[in-house]
Structure formats: structure tokens, C-alpha cells
Tab-separated table of C-alpha atoms in Angstrom:
chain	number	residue	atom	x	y	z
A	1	UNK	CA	125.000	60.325	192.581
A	2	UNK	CA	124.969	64.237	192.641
A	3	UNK	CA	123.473	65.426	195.844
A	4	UNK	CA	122.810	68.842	196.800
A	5	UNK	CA	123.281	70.056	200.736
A	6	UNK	CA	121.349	73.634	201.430
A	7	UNK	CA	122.793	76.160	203.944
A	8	UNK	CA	122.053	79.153	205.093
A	9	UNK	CA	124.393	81.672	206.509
A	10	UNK	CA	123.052	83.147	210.456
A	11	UNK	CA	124.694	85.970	212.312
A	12	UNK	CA	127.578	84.856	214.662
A	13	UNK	CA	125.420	84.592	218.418
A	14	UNK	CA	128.551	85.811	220.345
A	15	UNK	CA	128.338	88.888	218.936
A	16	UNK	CA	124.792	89.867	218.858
A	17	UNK	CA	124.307	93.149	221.106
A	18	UNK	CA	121.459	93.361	222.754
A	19	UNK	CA	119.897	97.444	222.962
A	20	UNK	CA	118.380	98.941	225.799
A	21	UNK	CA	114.696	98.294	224.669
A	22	UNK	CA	115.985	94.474	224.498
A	23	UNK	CA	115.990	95.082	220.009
A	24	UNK	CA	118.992	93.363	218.897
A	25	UNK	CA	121.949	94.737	217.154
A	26	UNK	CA	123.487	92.750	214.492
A	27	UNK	CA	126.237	95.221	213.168
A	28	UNK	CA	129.078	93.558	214.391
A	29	UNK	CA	127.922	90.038	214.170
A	30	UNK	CA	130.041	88.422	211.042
A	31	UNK	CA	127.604	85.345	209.173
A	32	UNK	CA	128.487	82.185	209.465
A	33	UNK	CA	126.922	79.056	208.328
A	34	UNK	CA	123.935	77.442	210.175
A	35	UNK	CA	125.529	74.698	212.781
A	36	UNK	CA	122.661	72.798	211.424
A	37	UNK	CA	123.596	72.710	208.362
A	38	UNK	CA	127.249	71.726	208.851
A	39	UNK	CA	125.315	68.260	209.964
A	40	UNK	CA	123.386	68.495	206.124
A	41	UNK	CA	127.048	68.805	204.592
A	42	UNK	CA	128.962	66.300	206.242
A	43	UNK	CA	126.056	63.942	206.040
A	44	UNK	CA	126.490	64.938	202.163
A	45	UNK	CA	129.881	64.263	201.706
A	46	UNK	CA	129.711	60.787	203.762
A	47	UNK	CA	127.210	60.008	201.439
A	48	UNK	CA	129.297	60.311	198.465
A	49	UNK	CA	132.584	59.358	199.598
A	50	UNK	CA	134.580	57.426	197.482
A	51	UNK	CA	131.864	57.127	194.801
A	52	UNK	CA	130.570	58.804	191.513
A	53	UNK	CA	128.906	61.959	191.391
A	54	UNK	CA	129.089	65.846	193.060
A	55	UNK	CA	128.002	67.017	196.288
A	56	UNK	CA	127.006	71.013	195.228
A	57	UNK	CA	126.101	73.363	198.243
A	58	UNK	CA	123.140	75.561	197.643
A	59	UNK	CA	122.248	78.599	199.732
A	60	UNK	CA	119.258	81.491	199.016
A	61	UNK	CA	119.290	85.311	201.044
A	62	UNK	CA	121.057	88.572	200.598
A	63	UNK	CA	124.375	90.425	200.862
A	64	UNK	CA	125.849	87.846	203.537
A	65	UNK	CA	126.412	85.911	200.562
A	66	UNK	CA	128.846	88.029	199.437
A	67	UNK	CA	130.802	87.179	202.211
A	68	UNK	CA	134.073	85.734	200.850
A	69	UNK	CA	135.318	83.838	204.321
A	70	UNK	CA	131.747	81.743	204.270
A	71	UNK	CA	132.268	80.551	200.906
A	72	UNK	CA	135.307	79.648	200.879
A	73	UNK	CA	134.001	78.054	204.576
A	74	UNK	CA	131.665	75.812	203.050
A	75	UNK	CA	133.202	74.742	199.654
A	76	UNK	CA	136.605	73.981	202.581
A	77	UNK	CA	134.141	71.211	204.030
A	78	UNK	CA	133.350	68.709	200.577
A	79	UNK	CA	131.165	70.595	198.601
A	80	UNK	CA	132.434	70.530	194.737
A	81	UNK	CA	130.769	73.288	194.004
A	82	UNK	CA	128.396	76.245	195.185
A	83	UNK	CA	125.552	77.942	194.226
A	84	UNK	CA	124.144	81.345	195.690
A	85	UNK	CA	120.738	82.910	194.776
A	86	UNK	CA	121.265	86.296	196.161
A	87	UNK	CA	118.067	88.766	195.995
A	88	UNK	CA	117.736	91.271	198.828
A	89	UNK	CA	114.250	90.076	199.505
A	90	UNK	CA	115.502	87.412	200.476
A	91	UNK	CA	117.714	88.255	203.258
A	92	UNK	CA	114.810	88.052	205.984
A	93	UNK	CA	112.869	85.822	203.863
A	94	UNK	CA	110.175	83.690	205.439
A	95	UNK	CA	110.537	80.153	205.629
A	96	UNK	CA	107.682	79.569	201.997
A	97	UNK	CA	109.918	82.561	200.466
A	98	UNK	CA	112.929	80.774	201.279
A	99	UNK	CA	111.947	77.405	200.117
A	100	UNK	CA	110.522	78.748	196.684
A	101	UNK	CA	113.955	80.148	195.962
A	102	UNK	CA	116.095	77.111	196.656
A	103	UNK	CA	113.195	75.214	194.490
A	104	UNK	CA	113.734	76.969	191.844
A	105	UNK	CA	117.342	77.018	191.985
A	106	UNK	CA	117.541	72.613	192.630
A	107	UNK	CA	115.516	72.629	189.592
A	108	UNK	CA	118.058	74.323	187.249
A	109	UNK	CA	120.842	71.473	188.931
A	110	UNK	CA	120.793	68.251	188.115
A	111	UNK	CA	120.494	66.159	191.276
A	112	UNK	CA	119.502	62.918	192.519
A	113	UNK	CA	119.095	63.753	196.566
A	114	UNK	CA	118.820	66.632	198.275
A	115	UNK	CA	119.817	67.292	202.108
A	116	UNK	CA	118.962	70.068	204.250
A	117	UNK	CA	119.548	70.632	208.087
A	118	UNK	CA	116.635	70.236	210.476
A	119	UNK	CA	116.412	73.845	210.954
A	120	UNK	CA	117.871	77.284	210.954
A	121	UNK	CA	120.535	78.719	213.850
A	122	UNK	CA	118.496	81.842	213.580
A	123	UNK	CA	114.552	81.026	213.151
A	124	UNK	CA	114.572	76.907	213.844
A	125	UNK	CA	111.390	77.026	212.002
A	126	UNK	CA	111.941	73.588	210.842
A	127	UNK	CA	109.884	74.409	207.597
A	128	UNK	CA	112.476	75.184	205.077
A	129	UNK	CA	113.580	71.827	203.563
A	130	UNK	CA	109.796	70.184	203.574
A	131	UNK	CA	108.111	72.788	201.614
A	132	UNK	CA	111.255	73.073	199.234
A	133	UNK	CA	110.626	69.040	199.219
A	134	UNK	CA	106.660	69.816	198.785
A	135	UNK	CA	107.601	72.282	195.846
A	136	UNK	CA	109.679	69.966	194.039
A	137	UNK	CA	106.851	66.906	194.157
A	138	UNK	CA	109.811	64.682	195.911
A	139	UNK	CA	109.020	62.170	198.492
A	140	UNK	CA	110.349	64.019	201.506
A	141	UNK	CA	111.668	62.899	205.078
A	142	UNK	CA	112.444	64.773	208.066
A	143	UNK	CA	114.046	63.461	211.627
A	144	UNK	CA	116.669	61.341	209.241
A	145	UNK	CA	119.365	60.064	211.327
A	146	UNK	CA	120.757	57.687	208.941
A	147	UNK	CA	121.526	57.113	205.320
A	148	UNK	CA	122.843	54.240	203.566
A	149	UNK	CA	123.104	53.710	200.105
A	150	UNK	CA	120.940	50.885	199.318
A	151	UNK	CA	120.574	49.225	195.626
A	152	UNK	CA	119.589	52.439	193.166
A	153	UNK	CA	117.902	54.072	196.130
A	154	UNK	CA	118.699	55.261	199.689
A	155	UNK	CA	117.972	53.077	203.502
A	156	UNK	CA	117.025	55.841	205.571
A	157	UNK	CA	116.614	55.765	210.027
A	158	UNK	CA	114.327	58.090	211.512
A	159	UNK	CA	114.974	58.227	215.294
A	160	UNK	CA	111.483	58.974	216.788
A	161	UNK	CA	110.324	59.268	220.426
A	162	UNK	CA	109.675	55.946	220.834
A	163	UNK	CA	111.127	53.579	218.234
A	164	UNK	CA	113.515	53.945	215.328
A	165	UNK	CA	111.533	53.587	211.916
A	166	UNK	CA	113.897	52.328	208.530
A	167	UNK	CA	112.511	53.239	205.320
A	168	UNK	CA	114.417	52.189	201.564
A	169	UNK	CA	113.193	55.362	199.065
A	170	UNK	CA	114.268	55.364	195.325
A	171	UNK	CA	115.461	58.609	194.477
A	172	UNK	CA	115.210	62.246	193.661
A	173	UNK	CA	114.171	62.572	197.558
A	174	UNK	CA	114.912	65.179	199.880
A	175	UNK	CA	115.993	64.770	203.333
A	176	UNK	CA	116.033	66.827	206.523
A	177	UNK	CA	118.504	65.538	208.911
A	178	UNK	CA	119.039	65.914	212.421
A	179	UNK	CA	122.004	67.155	214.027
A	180	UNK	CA	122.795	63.434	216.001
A	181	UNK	CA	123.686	61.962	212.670
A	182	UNK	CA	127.167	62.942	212.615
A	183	UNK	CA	129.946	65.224	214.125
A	184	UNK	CA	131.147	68.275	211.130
A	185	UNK	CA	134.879	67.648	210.665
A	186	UNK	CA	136.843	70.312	210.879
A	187	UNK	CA	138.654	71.334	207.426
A	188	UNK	CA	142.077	70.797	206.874
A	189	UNK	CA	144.766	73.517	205.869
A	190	UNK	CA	144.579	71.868	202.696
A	191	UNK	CA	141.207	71.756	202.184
A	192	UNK	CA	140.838	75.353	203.150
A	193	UNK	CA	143.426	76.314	200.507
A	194	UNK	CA	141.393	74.165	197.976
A	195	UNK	CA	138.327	75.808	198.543
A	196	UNK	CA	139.469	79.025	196.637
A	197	UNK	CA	139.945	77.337	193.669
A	198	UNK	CA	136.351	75.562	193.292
A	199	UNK	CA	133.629	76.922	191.006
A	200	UNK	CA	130.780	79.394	192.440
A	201	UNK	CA	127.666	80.463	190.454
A	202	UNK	CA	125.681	83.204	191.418
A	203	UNK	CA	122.152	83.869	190.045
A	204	UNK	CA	119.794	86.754	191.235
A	205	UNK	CA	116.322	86.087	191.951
A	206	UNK	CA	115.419	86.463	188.160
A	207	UNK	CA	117.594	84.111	186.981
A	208	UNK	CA	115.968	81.405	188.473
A	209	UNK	CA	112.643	82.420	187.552
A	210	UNK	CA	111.597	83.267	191.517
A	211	UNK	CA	110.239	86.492	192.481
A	212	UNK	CA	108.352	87.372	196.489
A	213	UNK	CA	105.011	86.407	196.413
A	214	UNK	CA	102.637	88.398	198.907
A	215	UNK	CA	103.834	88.040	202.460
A	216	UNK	CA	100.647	86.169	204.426
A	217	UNK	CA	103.031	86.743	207.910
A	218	UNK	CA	104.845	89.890	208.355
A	219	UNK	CA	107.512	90.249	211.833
A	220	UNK	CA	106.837	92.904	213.382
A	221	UNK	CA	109.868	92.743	216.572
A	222	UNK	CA	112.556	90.829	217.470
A	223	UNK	CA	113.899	91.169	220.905
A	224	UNK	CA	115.321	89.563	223.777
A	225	UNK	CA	113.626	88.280	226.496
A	226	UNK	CA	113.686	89.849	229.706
A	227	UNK	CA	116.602	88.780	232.146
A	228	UNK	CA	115.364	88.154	235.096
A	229	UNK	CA	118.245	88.867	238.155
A	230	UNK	CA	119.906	86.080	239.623
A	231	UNK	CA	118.695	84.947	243.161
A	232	UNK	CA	121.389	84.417	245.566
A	233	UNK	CA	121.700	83.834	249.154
A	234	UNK	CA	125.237	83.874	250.897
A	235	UNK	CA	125.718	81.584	253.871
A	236	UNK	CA	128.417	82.580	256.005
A	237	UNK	CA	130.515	79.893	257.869
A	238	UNK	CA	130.128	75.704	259.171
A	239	UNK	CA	128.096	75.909	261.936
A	240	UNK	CA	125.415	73.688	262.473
A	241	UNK	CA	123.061	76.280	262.336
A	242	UNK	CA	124.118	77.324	258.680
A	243	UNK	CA	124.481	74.166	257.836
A	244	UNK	CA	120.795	73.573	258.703
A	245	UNK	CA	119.926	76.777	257.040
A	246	UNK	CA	121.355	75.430	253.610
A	247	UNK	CA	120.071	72.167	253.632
A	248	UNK	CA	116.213	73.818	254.358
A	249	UNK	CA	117.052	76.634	251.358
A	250	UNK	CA	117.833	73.472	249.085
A	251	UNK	CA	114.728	71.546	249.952
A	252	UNK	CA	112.771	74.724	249.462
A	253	UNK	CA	114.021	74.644	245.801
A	254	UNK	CA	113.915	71.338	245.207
A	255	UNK	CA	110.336	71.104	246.076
């Protein structure tokens, strides 16, 4: 089975600086990959552990991907090998743009599933992985919170609001899964010291055949949101009489 896990790499939150006119700064903020998507990977390399086949990460933006620390990142967590479509129109790529890209690239790699993340650290648009599944004409399943191997297909548990729904798909399928379905190990020294010596393919945008098609949604800010100032009241001493003040301040707010 060769499965492919899709990641995306999102600025580090800690160091985000918020401006003065609440626009965001992202100069100092190194990329990392998607918490998400560590879920997608691990749930990749569970998959495939101790049988036949590849797990291949697969990630589509701009010049984060030249980031040598994130690669070797996520080839130090399973992946056998990565693939990058770097184009610079697709470092604040809409969700459609996004998808279209890692289509196109899936399509040049032979697979048989294909896992993504639920969402994005950055956007959480959620949209990503179905349309890429929607693109490729693969049965597609989101809220996955199990997988199983299961004959010459996959046993798949979606955890829903109410009830927990089991479905057995033959494969290629696609699968978005949530970030319940398993806790990302953290890589060992030696498979950090492997990762440098795994294969990585780059293609640009032409390679794959995939060029920006026109934008139907354009962003036009992101900023924070107003902080609103803390509300505090100081109580001085244990008198009955501050003591009665508190409790009537707490049934005010819990009201």
C-alpha cells in the first residue's frame, strides 16, 4: 500500500507580532508544519507499519518550502519520501488553488490512499483535502477517526455528534482525519539523523501541469481582533462584609 499524507507548513503562532493597527507581522515567525497534519502523518505511518508499500509526504506553497529544518522535520516522522510543489502563487493560495496543486501532483505518484489533516493551523478552512478528493474523482471522507486495514480495502470510524458511523471503502480514497485519532510521536535522534538522507523531489507549478486559475475570493486584511482589557476587582481583607461582597460579584457573573 503506498499512501500519501499532505502537509502544509504555517508560521510558528508564538512568534507572530501583532502591529499597532492590529496587521500582523510574520517576519520573525519560522514555518513549521500544520499540528493538523502531524495527526495525517502519524495516522499514515500507523497505517503502514510493518507492511508493504511507502508512505510519501506531499506539500504545495512557496519559499517556506525551502526551509531545510521542516523537511528534514517531516521526512524525521515516517515519511519515505517527500514531494514539494513550490510556485510563489501558491504561498497564500486559496483553499481550490491549493487543492488543484496537490491534485495534480498525487496524480504524477502512484498511490493507493491519500490522508490529509482536517484543516490548516493557519486558515482551518477545512476545504483543502475534499476538493483535492473531488478533483481526483476518489470517494472521499472527512471526520475519520479510525482506519483499519480491512481485506483489499480500508474500515473507516467517523465520530459524529451523535453516533459513531463505520464504513469499509475499496481503495484509491482520500481521507481527512481528525486530530483525536492519534497522538504525533515525537522523532527519535535517530530518526532525525535519517531524515537527511531520504529522497526529496521538487517540481514547480509547471511541472505538474497546474497553473492559478482566476481568483473568485480575493483577502483583502488580516488582523487581530481587538483585546478587550481585563476586568478586575480587588477585594481587600476577610471580613464578613468582603466576604459578602465577593460572593454577590460572583453571582453577578455567574448569572
Amino acid at each position: 500500500m503506498n499512501i500519501i499524507t499532505c502537509f502544509k507548513l504555517v508560521p510558528e503562532e508564538q512568534d507572530i507580532v501583532v502591529n499597532s493597527d492590529l496587521s500582523l507581522s510574520l517576519d520573525k515567525a519560522e514555518a513549521k508544519i500544520s499540528l493538523y497534519d502531524l495527526n495525517a502523518v502519524e495516522a499514515a505511518c500507523q497505517l503502514i507499519d510493518g507492511g508493504e508499500g511507502q508512505v510519501i509526504a506531499l506539500s504545495a506553497g512557496g519559499k517556506a518550502l525551502d526551509n531545510s529544518k521542516a523537511r528534514k522535520d517531516i521526512l524525521s516522522r515516517g515519511p519515505d519520501a517527500l514531494y514539494l510543489v513550490k510556485d510563489e502563487q501558491l504561498a497564500n493560495s486559496q483553499p481550490y488553488e491549493t487543492a488543484k496543486a496537490l491534485a495534480a501532483a498525487a496524480a504524477k505518484i502512484e498511490f493507493d490512499v491519500i490522508i490529509c489533516g482536517e484543516g490548516s493551523g493557519d486558515l482551518y478552512a477545512q476545504q483543502v483535502g475534499l476538493l483535492t478528493g473531488e478533483l481526483l474523482g476518489l470517494p472521499t471522507l472527512n471526520a475519520v477517526s479510525h482506519i483499519a486495514v480491512n481485506g483489499d480495502g480500508l474500515r473507516i470510524e467517523r465520530t459524529l455528534e451523535n453516533e459513531v458511523e463505520i464504513i469499509d471503502v475499496s481503495l484509491p480514497v482520500l481521507l481527512c482525519v481528525t486530530s483525536d485519532i492519534n497522538t504525533p510521536k515525537i522523532p527519535s535522534m535517530k530518526a532525525i539523523l535519517g531524515a537527511g538522507k531520504k529522497p526529496v523531489t521538487q517540481w514547480s507549478g509547471a511541472d505538474i501541469g497546474w497553473s492559478a486559475s482566476g481568483c473568485l475570493v480575493e483577502p483583502v486584511a488580516v488582523v487581530a481582533p481587538q483585546q478587550t482589557e481585563r476586568k478586575r476587582l480587588i477585594i481587600e481583607g476577610d471580613s464578613d462584609d468582603a466576604v459578602s461582597t465577593l460572593a454577590e460579584h460572583l453571582r453577578k457573573a455567574m448569572n
